[in-house]
PDB file of C-alpha atoms in Angstrom:
ATOM      1  CA  UNK A   1      16.121  -1.121  -4.296  1.00 90.00           C
ATOM      2  CA  UNK A   2      13.488   0.795  -5.616  1.00 93.00           C
ATOM      3  CA  UNK A   3      13.861   4.406  -7.411  1.00 95.00           C
ATOM      4  CA  UNK A   4      11.554   6.654  -7.613  1.00 96.00           C
ATOM      5  CA  UNK A   5      12.147   9.427 -10.358  1.00 96.00           C
ATOM      6  CA  UNK A   6       9.637  12.337  -9.926  1.00 96.00           C
ATOM      7  CA  UNK A   7       9.640  14.537 -13.628  1.00 96.00           C
ATOM      8  CA  UNK A   8       8.201  18.017 -14.778  1.00 96.00           C
ATOM      9  CA  UNK A   9       7.029  18.097 -18.595  1.00 94.00           C
ATOM     10  CA  UNK A  10       7.703  21.175 -19.624  1.00 92.00           C
ATOM     11  CA  UNK A  11       6.585  20.351 -23.380  1.00 92.00           C
ATOM     12  CA  UNK A  12       4.755  17.688 -24.764  1.00 92.00           C
ATOM     13  CA  UNK A  13       5.502  14.310 -25.327  1.00 92.00           C
ATOM     14  CA  UNK A  14       5.169  12.134 -28.708  1.00 90.00           C
ATOM     15  CA  UNK A  15       4.043   8.614 -27.894  1.00 85.00           C
ATOM     16  CA  UNK A  16       3.595   7.038 -24.461  1.00 88.00           C
ATOM     17  CA  UNK A  17       5.999   6.847 -21.910  1.00 93.00           C
ATOM     18  CA  UNK A  18       6.218   3.106 -21.697  1.00 93.00           C
ATOM     19  CA  UNK A  19       8.929   1.013 -20.158  1.00 94.00           C
ATOM     20  CA  UNK A  20      10.304   0.122 -23.085  1.00 93.00           C
ATOM     21  CA  UNK A  21      10.037   3.209 -24.548  1.00 93.00           C
ATOM     22  CA  UNK A  22      12.380   4.576 -21.329  1.00 95.00           C
ATOM     23  CA  UNK A  23      14.906   1.831 -21.751  1.00 94.00           C
ATOM     24  CA  UNK A  24      15.188   2.451 -25.639  1.00 92.00           C
ATOM     25  CA  UNK A  25      16.260   6.099 -24.278  1.00 93.00           C
ATOM     26  CA  UNK A  26      18.277   4.941 -22.036  1.00 95.00           C
ATOM     27  CA  UNK A  27      20.240   2.880 -24.232  1.00 93.00           C
ATOM     28  CA  UNK A  28      20.960   5.681 -26.507  1.00 92.00           C
ATOM     29  CA  UNK A  29      22.555   8.346 -24.247  1.00 94.00           C
ATOM     30  CA  UNK A  30      24.407   5.352 -22.488  1.00 94.00           C
ATOM     31  CA  UNK A  31      25.894   4.591 -26.221  1.00 92.00           C
ATOM     32  CA  UNK A  32      26.469   8.652 -26.085  1.00 92.00           C
ATOM     33  CA  UNK A  33      27.528   8.906 -22.914  1.00 93.00           C
ATOM     34  CA  UNK A  34      29.584   5.468 -22.297  1.00 94.00           C
ATOM     35  CA  UNK A  35      30.369   4.508 -25.387  1.00 93.00           C
ATOM     36  CA  UNK A  36      29.615   1.270 -27.328  1.00 92.00           C
ATOM     37  CA  UNK A  37      31.027  -1.220 -25.452  1.00 95.00           C
ATOM     38  CA  UNK A  38      29.119  -0.409 -22.403  1.00 95.00           C
ATOM     39  CA  UNK A  39      25.778  -0.999 -24.238  1.00 93.00           C
ATOM     40  CA  UNK A  40      26.995  -3.957 -25.904  1.00 94.00           C
ATOM     41  CA  UNK A  41      27.439  -5.113 -22.316  1.00 95.00           C
ATOM     42  CA  UNK A  42      24.408  -3.954 -20.879  1.00 95.00           C
ATOM     43  CA  UNK A  43      22.444  -5.631 -24.017  1.00 94.00           C
ATOM     44  CA  UNK A  44      24.669  -9.255 -23.527  1.00 94.00           C
ATOM     45  CA  UNK A  45      23.550  -8.959 -19.825  1.00 94.00           C
ATOM     46  CA  UNK A  46      19.223  -8.417 -20.394  1.00 94.00           C
ATOM     47  CA  UNK A  47      20.320 -11.934 -23.360  1.00 92.00           C
ATOM     48  CA  UNK A  48      21.452 -13.861 -20.216  1.00 93.00           C
ATOM     49  CA  UNK A  49      18.394 -13.315 -18.190  1.00 91.00           C
ATOM     50  CA  UNK A  50      19.917 -10.724 -15.845  1.00 93.00           C
ATOM     51  CA  UNK A  51      19.277  -7.389 -16.856  1.00 95.00           C
ATOM     52  CA  UNK A  52      20.788  -5.159 -13.959  1.00 96.00           C
ATOM     53  CA  UNK A  53      17.930  -3.094 -13.512  1.00 96.00           C
ATOM     54  CA  UNK A  54      14.094  -3.060 -14.783  1.00 96.00           C
ATOM     55  CA  UNK A  55      11.698   0.749 -15.244  1.00 96.00           C
ATOM     56  CA  UNK A  56       7.909   0.850 -15.041  1.00 96.00           C
ATOM     57  CA  UNK A  57       5.619   2.980 -16.967  1.00 96.00           C
ATOM     58  CA  UNK A  58       5.253   6.595 -16.231  1.00 95.00           C
ATOM     59  CA  UNK A  59       2.510   7.134 -13.689  1.00 93.00           C
ATOM     60  CA  UNK A  60       0.934  10.597 -12.925  1.00 94.00           C
ATOM     61  CA  UNK A  61       2.699  10.634  -9.657  1.00 94.00           C
ATOM     62  CA  UNK A  62       0.753   9.191  -6.501  1.00 91.00           C
ATOM     63  CA  UNK A  63      -1.271   6.916  -8.527  1.00 93.00           C
ATOM     64  CA  UNK A  64      -0.544   3.413 -10.002  1.00 94.00           C
ATOM     65  CA  UNK A  65      -2.602   2.373 -12.329  1.00 93.00           C
ATOM     66  CA  UNK A  66      -6.052  -0.164 -11.477  1.00 90.00           C
ATOM     67  CA  UNK A  67      -4.888  -3.219 -10.645  1.00 91.00           C
ATOM     68  CA  UNK A  68      -6.982  -5.665 -13.067  1.00 90.00           C
ATOM     69  CA  UNK A  69      -8.792  -8.093 -10.575  1.00 81.00           C
ATOM     70  CA  UNK A  70     -11.865  -9.159 -11.385  1.00 74.00           C
ATOM     71  CA  UNK A  71     -15.213  -7.474  -9.386  1.00 66.00           C
ATOM     72  CA  UNK A  72     -16.471 -10.157  -6.853  1.00 62.00           C
ATOM     73  CA  UNK A  73     -19.870 -11.183  -7.133  1.00 60.00           C
ATOM     74  CA  UNK A  74     -22.278 -10.708  -4.513  1.00 60.00           C
ATOM     75  CA  UNK A  75     -23.114 -14.397  -2.695  1.00 60.00           C
ATOM     76  CA  UNK A  76     -27.013 -13.058  -2.061  1.00 62.00           C
ATOM     77  CA  UNK A  77     -28.781 -12.365  -5.650  1.00 61.00           C
ATOM     78  CA  UNK A  78     -29.986  -9.292  -5.834  1.00 66.00           C
ATOM     79  CA  UNK A  79     -33.198  -7.667  -6.397  1.00 78.00           C
ATOM     80  CA  UNK A  80     -33.409  -5.923  -9.954  1.00 79.00           C
ATOM     81  CA  UNK A  81     -32.857  -2.237  -8.931  1.00 80.00           C
ATOM     82  CA  UNK A  82     -29.583  -3.318  -6.731  1.00 77.00           C
ATOM     83  CA  UNK A  83     -28.310  -5.398  -9.928  1.00 77.00           C
ATOM     84  CA  UNK A  84     -28.887  -2.341 -12.297  1.00 80.00           C
ATOM     85  CA  UNK A  85     -27.361  -0.232  -9.904  1.00 76.00           C
ATOM     86  CA  UNK A  86     -24.038  -2.212  -9.341  1.00 73.00           C
ATOM     87  CA  UNK A  87     -24.148  -3.065 -13.149  1.00 76.00           C
ATOM     88  CA  UNK A  88     -23.668   0.813 -13.332  1.00 75.00           C
ATOM     89  CA  UNK A  89     -21.052   1.027 -10.184  1.00 71.00           C
ATOM     90  CA  UNK A  90     -18.607  -1.930 -11.957  1.00 73.00           C
ATOM     91  CA  UNK A  91     -19.436  -0.393 -15.669  1.00 75.00           C
ATOM     92  CA  UNK A  92     -17.902   2.592 -13.827  1.00 72.00           C
ATOM     93  CA  UNK A  93     -15.002   0.832 -12.458  1.00 74.00           C
ATOM     94  CA  UNK A  94     -13.640  -0.494 -14.807  1.00 75.00           C
ATOM     95  CA  UNK A  95     -12.757   2.324 -16.879  1.00 77.00           C
ATOM     96  CA  UNK A  96     -11.583   3.300 -14.080  1.00 82.00           C
ATOM     97  CA  UNK A  97      -7.368   3.808 -15.086  1.00 88.00           C
ATOM     98  CA  UNK A  98      -5.801   4.656 -12.047  1.00 90.00           C
ATOM     99  CA  UNK A  99      -5.906   4.385  -7.944  1.00 89.00           C
ATOM    100  CA  UNK A 100      -4.548   6.267  -5.252  1.00 89.00           C
ATOM    101  CA  UNK A 101      -1.124   4.668  -4.098  1.00 90.00           C
ATOM    102  CA  UNK A 102      -3.071   3.403  -0.742  1.00 88.00           C
ATOM    103  CA  UNK A 103      -5.971   2.252  -2.532  1.00 87.00           C
ATOM    104  CA  UNK A 104      -3.193   0.914  -4.886  1.00 90.00           C
ATOM    105  CA  UNK A 105      -1.690  -1.186  -1.442  1.00 91.00           C
ATOM    106  CA  UNK A 106      -5.273  -2.385  -0.224  1.00 88.00           C
ATOM    107  CA  UNK A 107      -6.140  -4.280  -3.464  1.00 88.00           C
ATOM    108  CA  UNK A 108      -2.526  -5.894  -3.632  1.00 90.00           C
ATOM    109  CA  UNK A 109      -2.964  -7.371   0.296  1.00 89.00           C
ATOM    110  CA  UNK A 110      -6.697  -8.361  -1.290  1.00 82.00           C
ATOM    111  CA  UNK A 111      -8.681  -6.441   0.152  1.00 76.00           C
ATOM    112  CA  UNK A 112     -12.242  -5.540  -1.259  1.00 65.00           C
ATOM    113  CA  UNK A 113     -12.184  -2.097  -1.808  1.00 65.00           C
ATOM    114  CA  UNK A 114     -14.767   0.674  -2.634  1.00 66.00           C
ATOM    115  CA  UNK A 115     -13.472   2.960  -5.048  1.00 65.00           C
ATOM    116  CA  UNK A 116     -14.333   6.053  -4.342  1.00 63.00           C
ATOM    117  CA  UNK A 117     -15.973   8.624  -7.553  1.00 63.00           C
ATOM    118  CA  UNK A 118     -13.351  10.996  -7.059  1.00 63.00           C
ATOM    119  CA  UNK A 119     -11.447  12.078 -10.775  1.00 73.00           C
ATOM    120  CA  UNK A 120      -8.678  10.629 -12.408  1.00 79.00           C
ATOM    121  CA  UNK A 121      -6.155  12.605 -13.721  1.00 82.00           C
ATOM    122  CA  UNK A 122      -6.577  13.373 -17.036  1.00 84.00           C
ATOM    123  CA  UNK A 123      -3.689  14.096 -20.090  1.00 84.00           C
ATOM    124  CA  UNK A 124      -4.286  16.637 -22.977  1.00 87.00           C
ATOM    125  CA  UNK A 125      -4.066  14.935 -26.108  1.00 87.00           C
ATOM    126  CA  UNK A 126      -3.952  17.190 -29.399  1.00 86.00           C
ATOM    127  CA  UNK A 127      -2.885  17.442 -32.725  1.00 84.00           C
ATOM    128  CA  UNK A 128      -0.881  18.723 -35.181  1.00 81.00           C
ATOM    129  CA  UNK A 129      -0.502  19.220 -38.748  1.00 84.00           C
ATOM    130  CA  UNK A 130       3.084  19.090 -40.666  1.00 80.00           C
ATOM    131  CA  UNK A 131       3.498  19.813 -43.927  1.00 83.00           C
ATOM    132  CA  UNK A 132       5.798  17.337 -45.980  1.00 80.00           C
ATOM    133  CA  UNK A 133       8.943  18.560 -47.724  1.00 79.00           C
ATOM    134  CA  UNK A 134       9.553  16.837 -51.035  1.00 77.00           C
ATOM    135  CA  UNK A 135      13.581  17.122 -51.043  1.00 71.00           C
ATOM    136  CA  UNK A 136      13.957  17.552 -54.267  1.00 76.00           C
ATOM    137  CA  UNK A 137      12.477  20.832 -54.798  1.00 79.00           C
ATOM    138  CA  UNK A 138      12.294  21.722 -51.133  1.00 78.00           C
ATOM    139  CA  UNK A 139       7.940  22.572 -51.247  1.00 81.00           C
ATOM    140  CA  UNK A 140       5.663  21.444 -49.760  1.00 78.00           C
ATOM    141  CA  UNK A 141       3.700  18.366 -51.688  1.00 78.00           C
ATOM    142  CA  UNK A 142       0.793  19.714 -53.826  1.00 74.00           C
ATOM    143  CA  UNK A 143      -1.548  16.544 -53.293  1.00 76.00           C
ATOM    144  CA  UNK A 144      -1.419  14.272 -49.921  1.00 76.00           C
ATOM    145  CA  UNK A 145       1.650  16.766 -48.475  1.00 79.00           C
ATOM    146  CA  UNK A 146       0.132  16.788 -45.339  1.00 85.00           C
ATOM    147  CA  UNK A 147       0.461  14.751 -41.738  1.00 81.00           C
ATOM    148  CA  UNK A 148      -0.763  14.436 -38.090  1.00 83.00           C
ATOM    149  CA  UNK A 149       1.286  14.010 -35.125  1.00 82.00           C
ATOM    150  CA  UNK A 150      -0.593  13.305 -31.467  1.00 86.00           C
ATOM    151  CA  UNK A 151       1.322  14.680 -28.451  1.00 87.00           C
ATOM    152  CA  UNK A 152      -0.001  14.551 -24.671  1.00 89.00           C
ATOM    153  CA  UNK A 153       0.266  17.492 -22.329  1.00 91.00           C
ATOM    154  CA  UNK A 154       0.846  15.650 -18.913  1.00 89.00           C
ATOM    155  CA  UNK A 155      -1.622  17.242 -16.363  1.00 86.00           C
ATOM    156  CA  UNK A 156       0.529  16.593 -13.497  1.00 92.00           C
ATOM    157  CA  UNK A 157       3.552  15.343 -12.369  1.00 94.00           C
ATOM    158  CA  UNK A 158       5.086  11.859 -13.617  1.00 95.00           C
ATOM    159  CA  UNK A 159       7.016   9.441 -12.073  1.00 95.00           C
ATOM    160  CA  UNK A 160       8.963   6.622 -13.280  1.00 95.00           C
ATOM    161  CA  UNK A 161       9.799   3.082 -10.766  1.00 96.00           C
ATOM    162  CA  UNK A 162      13.086   1.896 -11.248  1.00 96.00           C
ATOM    163  CA  UNK A 163      13.881  -1.670  -9.581  1.00 95.00           C
ATOM    164  CA  UNK A 164      17.696  -1.677  -9.491  1.00 95.00           C
ATOM    165  CA  UNK A 165      19.000  -5.235  -8.987  1.00 95.00           C
ATOM    166  CA  UNK A 166      22.502  -4.689  -9.493  1.00 93.00           C
ATOM    167  CA  UNK A 167      23.314  -1.374  -7.322  1.00 93.00           C
ATOM    168  CA  UNK A 168      27.067  -0.021  -9.061  1.00 93.00           C
ATOM    169  CA  UNK A 169      24.067   0.812 -11.772  1.00 94.00           C
ATOM    170  CA  UNK A 170      22.216   3.419  -9.177  1.00 94.00           C
ATOM    171  CA  UNK A 171      25.166   6.221 -10.276  1.00 94.00           C
ATOM    172  CA  UNK A 172      24.593   5.398 -14.166  1.00 95.00           C
ATOM    173  CA  UNK A 173      20.920   5.654 -13.794  1.00 95.00           C
ATOM    174  CA  UNK A 174      21.007   9.028 -12.517  1.00 95.00           C
ATOM    175  CA  UNK A 175      23.566   9.709 -15.231  1.00 95.00           C
ATOM    176  CA  UNK A 176      21.113   8.554 -17.817  1.00 96.00           C
ATOM    177  CA  UNK A 177      18.502  10.598 -16.678  1.00 96.00           C
ATOM    178  CA  UNK A 178      19.952  13.625 -16.566  1.00 95.00           C
ATOM    179  CA  UNK A 179      20.738  13.319 -20.027  1.00 95.00           C
ATOM    180  CA  UNK A 180      17.554  12.512 -20.754  1.00 95.00           C
ATOM    181  CA  UNK A 181      16.600  15.721 -18.620  1.00 95.00           C
ATOM    182  CA  UNK A 182      18.848  17.780 -21.349  1.00 93.00           C
ATOM    183  CA  UNK A 183      18.111  15.796 -24.725  1.00 91.00           C
ATOM    184  CA  UNK A 184      14.198  15.242 -24.048  1.00 92.00           C
ATOM    185  CA  UNK A 185      12.834  11.768 -24.809  1.00 92.00           C
ATOM    186  CA  UNK A 186      10.556  10.147 -27.254  1.00 87.00           C
ATOM    187  CA  UNK A 187       9.683  11.331 -30.262  1.00 85.00           C
ATOM    188  CA  UNK A 188      10.011  14.832 -31.842  1.00 85.00           C
ATOM    189  CA  UNK A 189      12.150  15.692 -29.220  1.00 85.00           C
ATOM    190  CA  UNK A 190      14.915  17.905 -31.760  1.00 84.00           C
ATOM    191  CA  UNK A 191      12.115  20.325 -32.484  1.00 85.00           C
ATOM    192  CA  UNK A 192      11.091  20.624 -28.401  1.00 87.00           C
ATOM    193  CA  UNK A 193       9.166  17.538 -27.929  1.00 90.00           C
ATOM    194  CA  UNK A 194       9.307  15.591 -24.542  1.00 92.00           C
ATOM    195  CA  UNK A 195      11.485  18.154 -22.351  1.00 94.00           C
ATOM    196  CA  UNK A 196      10.936  17.443 -18.799  1.00 95.00           C
ATOM    197  CA  UNK A 197      12.770  18.836 -15.619  1.00 95.00           C
ATOM    198  CA  UNK A 198      13.480  16.162 -12.608  1.00 96.00           C
ATOM    199  CA  UNK A 199      11.759  17.208  -9.636  1.00 95.00           C
ATOM    200  CA  UNK A 200      13.486  14.430  -6.816  1.00 94.00           C
ATOM    201  CA  UNK A 201      14.775  11.506  -7.156  1.00 94.00           C
ATOM    202  CA  UNK A 202      13.734   9.183  -3.564  1.00 93.00           C
ATOM    203  CA  UNK A 203      14.125   5.775  -2.470  1.00 91.00           C
ATOM    204  CA  UNK A 204      10.338   4.141  -2.486  1.00 87.00           C
ATOM    205  CA  UNK A 205       9.175   2.262   0.035  1.00 82.00           C
ATOM    206  CA  UNK A 206       7.510  -0.671  -0.415  1.00 82.00           C
ATOM    207  CA  UNK A 207       4.660  -1.789   2.276  1.00 85.00           C
ATOM    208  CA  UNK A 208       4.238  -5.080   2.847  1.00 84.00           C
ATOM    209  CA  UNK A 209       1.836  -8.227   1.254  1.00 87.00           C
ATOM    210  CA  UNK A 210       0.583 -10.822   3.293  1.00 85.00           C
ATOM    211  CA  UNK A 211       0.921 -14.559   2.104  1.00 88.00           C
ATOM    212  CA  UNK A 212       1.853 -12.849  -2.031  1.00 91.00           C
ATOM    213  CA  UNK A 213       0.409 -15.401  -4.248  1.00 91.00           C
ATOM    214  CA  UNK A 214       1.190 -13.603  -7.381  1.00 93.00           C
ATOM    215  CA  UNK A 215       1.811  -9.704  -8.469  1.00 94.00           C
ATOM    216  CA  UNK A 216       0.543  -6.871 -10.168  1.00 95.00           C
ATOM    217  CA  UNK A 217       3.134  -5.940 -13.582  1.00 96.00           C
ATOM    218  CA  UNK A 218       3.785  -1.443 -13.569  1.00 96.00           C
ATOM    219  CA  UNK A 219       5.114  -1.724 -17.259  1.00 95.00           C
ATOM    220  CA  UNK A 220       4.126  -2.965 -20.461  1.00 94.00           C
ATOM    221  CA  UNK A 221       5.944  -6.447 -21.741  1.00 95.00           C
ATOM    222  CA  UNK A 222       6.873  -8.958 -23.376  1.00 95.00           C
ATOM    223  CA  UNK A 223       6.549 -12.398 -20.831  1.00 95.00           C
ATOM    224  CA  UNK A 224       9.482 -15.113 -21.700  1.00 93.00           C
ATOM    225  CA  UNK A 225       8.969 -18.950 -21.345  1.00 91.00           C
ATOM    226  CA  UNK A 226       8.910 -19.318 -17.914  1.00 90.00           C
ATOM    227  CA  UNK A 227       6.690 -16.105 -16.613  1.00 92.00           C
ATOM    228  CA  UNK A 228       3.381 -17.431 -15.093  1.00 91.00           C
ATOM    229  CA  UNK A 229       0.462 -17.027 -18.101  1.00 90.00           C
ATOM    230  CA  UNK A 230      -2.198 -17.624 -15.267  1.00 92.00           C
ATOM    231  CA  UNK A 231      -3.726 -14.116 -14.700  1.00 92.00           C
ATOM    232  CA  UNK A 232      -5.894 -11.395 -16.113  1.00 93.00           C
ATOM    233  CA  UNK A 233      -4.382  -8.763 -18.854  1.00 94.00           C
ATOM    234  CA  UNK A 234      -4.780  -6.789 -22.156  1.00 94.00           C
ATOM    235  CA  UNK A 235      -2.712  -7.017 -25.166  1.00 95.00           C
ATOM    236  CA  UNK A 236      -1.573  -3.986 -27.171  1.00 93.00           C
ATOM    237  CA  UNK A 237      -0.393  -4.245 -30.201  1.00 93.00           C
ATOM    238  CA  UNK A 238       2.800  -1.499 -30.569  1.00 89.00           C
ATOM    239  CA  UNK A 239       4.109  -0.230 -33.788  1.00 88.00           C
ATOM    240  CA  UNK A 240       7.322   1.264 -32.718  1.00 80.00           C
ATOM    241  CA  UNK A 241      10.072   3.059 -35.403  1.00 79.00           C
ATOM    242  CA  UNK A 242      14.023   2.645 -35.129  1.00 80.00           C
ATOM    243  CA  UNK A 243      15.924   6.271 -33.465  1.00 72.00           C
ATOM    244  CA  UNK A 244      18.249   7.968 -33.842  1.00 71.00           C
ATOM    245  CA  UNK A 245      20.760   7.578 -37.026  1.00 70.00           C
ATOM    246  CA  UNK A 246      19.307   3.982 -37.440  1.00 70.00           C
ATOM    247  CA  UNK A 247      15.784   5.448 -38.858  1.00 67.00           C
ATOM    248  CA  UNK A 248      17.662   7.379 -41.423  1.00 68.00           C
ATOM    249  CA  UNK A 249      18.661   7.141 -44.591  1.00 66.00           C
ATOM    250  CA  UNK A 250      16.613   6.873 -48.077  1.00 61.00           C
ATOM    251  CA  UNK A 251      16.523   2.932 -48.465  1.00 66.00           C
ATOM    252  CA  UNK A 252      15.973   2.294 -44.123  1.00 69.00           C
ATOM    253  CA  UNK A 253      11.825   1.241 -43.378  1.00 74.00           C
ATOM    254  CA  UNK A 254      12.034   3.526 -40.718  1.00 78.00           C
ATOM    255  CA  UNK A 255       9.496   1.406 -38.453  1.00 82.00           C
ATOM    256  CA  UNK A 256      10.326  -2.195 -36.050  1.00 85.00           C
ATOM    257  CA  UNK A 257       7.862  -4.992 -36.637  1.00 87.00           C
ATOM    258  CA  UNK A 258       4.642  -4.766 -35.148  1.00 91.00           C
ATOM    259  CA  UNK A 259       5.133  -6.288 -31.247  1.00 92.00           C
ATOM    260  CA  UNK A 260       1.958  -7.406 -28.549  1.00 95.00           C
ATOM    261  CA  UNK A 261       2.368  -6.809 -25.374  1.00 95.00           C
ATOM    262  CA  UNK A 262       0.624  -7.018 -21.513  1.00 96.00           C
ATOM    263  CA  UNK A 263      -0.473  -3.718 -20.375  1.00 95.00           C
ATOM    264  CA  UNK A 264       0.461  -2.283 -17.478  1.00 95.00           C
ATOM    265  CA  UNK A 265      -1.927  -3.354 -14.384  1.00 94.00           C
ATOM    266  CA  UNK A 266      -1.815  -6.775 -15.362  1.00 95.00           C
ATOM    267  CA  UNK A 267      -1.728  -9.637 -12.413  1.00 94.00           C
ATOM    268  CA  UNK A 268      -0.694 -12.963 -12.606  1.00 95.00           C
ATOM    269  CA  UNK A 269      -0.479 -16.078  -9.882  1.00 94.00           C
ATOM    270  CA  UNK A 270       2.879 -18.069  -9.215  1.00 92.00           C
ATOM    271  CA  UNK A 271       3.826 -19.572  -6.405  1.00 86.00           C
ATOM    272  CA  UNK A 272       7.425 -18.890  -7.562  1.00 84.00           C
ATOM    273  CA  UNK A 273       9.073 -15.299  -6.211  1.00 82.00           C
ATOM    274  CA  UNK A 274      10.915 -13.579  -9.152  1.00 89.00           C
ATOM    275  CA  UNK A 275      12.357 -10.285  -9.167  1.00 92.00           C
ATOM    276  CA  UNK A 276      11.014  -9.244 -12.754  1.00 94.00           C
ATOM    277  CA  UNK A 277       9.197 -10.709 -15.347  1.00 95.00           C
ATOM    278  CA  UNK A 278       9.107 -10.117 -19.425  1.00 95.00           C
ATOM    279  CA  UNK A 279      12.278 -10.449 -21.829  1.00 94.00           C
ATOM    280  CA  UNK A 280      14.200  -8.589 -24.072  1.00 94.00           C
ATOM    281  CA  UNK A 281      13.252  -9.067 -28.325  1.00 92.00           C
ATOM    282  CA  UNK A 282      15.651  -9.162 -31.201  1.00 89.00           C
ATOM    283  CA  UNK A 283      15.262  -9.624 -34.887  1.00 87.00           C
ATOM    284  CA  UNK A 284      12.501  -6.777 -34.904  1.00 84.00           C
ATOM    285  CA  UNK A 285      13.738  -4.509 -37.391  1.00 80.00           C
ATOM    286  CA  UNK A 286      14.028  -4.686 -41.487  1.00 80.00           C
ATOM    287  CA  UNK A 287      17.517  -3.509 -41.955  1.00 76.00           C
ATOM    288  CA  UNK A 288      19.583  -4.049 -38.941  1.00 72.00           C
ATOM    289  CA  UNK A 289      18.520  -6.979 -37.574  1.00 71.00           C
ATOM    290  CA  UNK A 290      21.430  -8.139 -35.683  1.00 75.00           C
ATOM    291  CA  UNK A 291      21.253  -4.626 -33.614  1.00 78.00           C
ATOM    292  CA  UNK A 292      18.452  -3.638 -32.851  1.00 85.00           C
ATOM    293  CA  UNK A 293      16.683  -4.978 -29.714  1.00 89.00           C
ATOM    294  CA  UNK A 294      13.828  -4.194 -27.290  1.00 90.00           C
ATOM    295  CA  UNK A 295      13.878  -4.252 -23.976  1.00 92.00           C
ATOM    296  CA  UNK A 296      10.438  -5.678 -22.658  1.00 94.00           C
ATOM    297  CA  UNK A 297      10.741  -6.113 -19.002  1.00 95.00           C
ATOM    298  CA  UNK A 298       8.220  -6.146 -16.260  1.00 95.00           C
ATOM    299  CA  UNK A 299       8.536  -4.428 -13.575  1.00 96.00           C
ATOM    300  CA  UNK A 300       6.578  -6.090 -10.409  1.00 95.00           C
ATOM    301  CA  UNK A 301       4.735  -5.791  -6.859  1.00 94.00           C
ATOM    302  CA  UNK A 302       4.413  -8.558  -4.545  1.00 93.00           C
ATOM    303  CA  UNK A 303      -0.229  -9.074  -4.456  1.00 93.00           C
ATOM    304  CA  UNK A 304      -2.585 -11.476  -2.591  1.00 91.00           C
ATOM    305  CA  UNK A 305      -5.362 -11.734  -5.776  1.00 89.00           C
ATOM    306  CA  UNK A 306      -7.998 -14.013  -5.208  1.00 84.00           C
ATOM    307  CA  UNK A 307      -9.050 -17.059  -5.836  1.00 79.00           C
ATOM    308  CA  UNK A 308     -11.623 -18.057  -8.456  1.00 71.00           C
ATOM    309  CA  UNK A 309     -12.782 -20.780  -9.628  1.00 64.00           C
ATOM    310  CA  UNK A 310      -9.458 -22.545  -8.245  1.00 57.00           C
ATOM    311  CA  UNK A 311      -7.612 -20.438 -10.437  1.00 57.00           C
ATOM    312  CA  UNK A 312      -4.130 -21.100  -8.084  1.00 53.00           C
TER     313      UNK A 312
END
């Protein structure tokens, strides 16, 4: 079962709405709502390779990330002017981040599509200057006493997709989302960032994909040992921070160890049906090695990927 939550943000978000950040926020919400035993039970299920659900990154409603499928080359040689025109078109398409829902499903079905020159949703990225307060004097530092925070204003509603494997979690996910709606999400939520309202919650009807030979991932994730490595993807380095009380204390290092993650839109070939990809990571904190984990799962959609140089 797949649920879509449409969110309307009414304050900026510090950071990005990545799936691992969302699951981390839900873990803190579960701890507050149901206690440590319930959270540990969820973590144990994930460590056994049996997560009750996975979640996508947050996308503009009505759009999905452009699958990282390579462009097809023309079989017939082109004249020079045609080559230049095609190179310019491909450059524009390569820079594109989002595709509409209909276009996304056409690409999942292996259809060669001509992308229209429509405008993409673009968020506003801003910076805010803060002063560092010296805790001994209660005043700002005279040297190096400023730091900068980047924030993001979403230009339209945001959709989150939950793929639920254990149906007993449907109501729990709803409770946790309502908790985050009240509490906020992301960094700096205590001073008003990351506030949203749930507009709708509905079941997502997945369209049929003919003869799938792989999948497209809708989350940032870290592959497990059993995941396919044959595909198209980009890698980003994530520098995460500890949350809530784990980040407090004079001797505590608030940063997690850097993590290499595969970005959403990645495509992988496989003939093995699977429900999700990715895994849970442990030993990523310098101070709380036995408690802090990172849920780096990928929400996958079946796809018919092009055969290139016999890569399947």
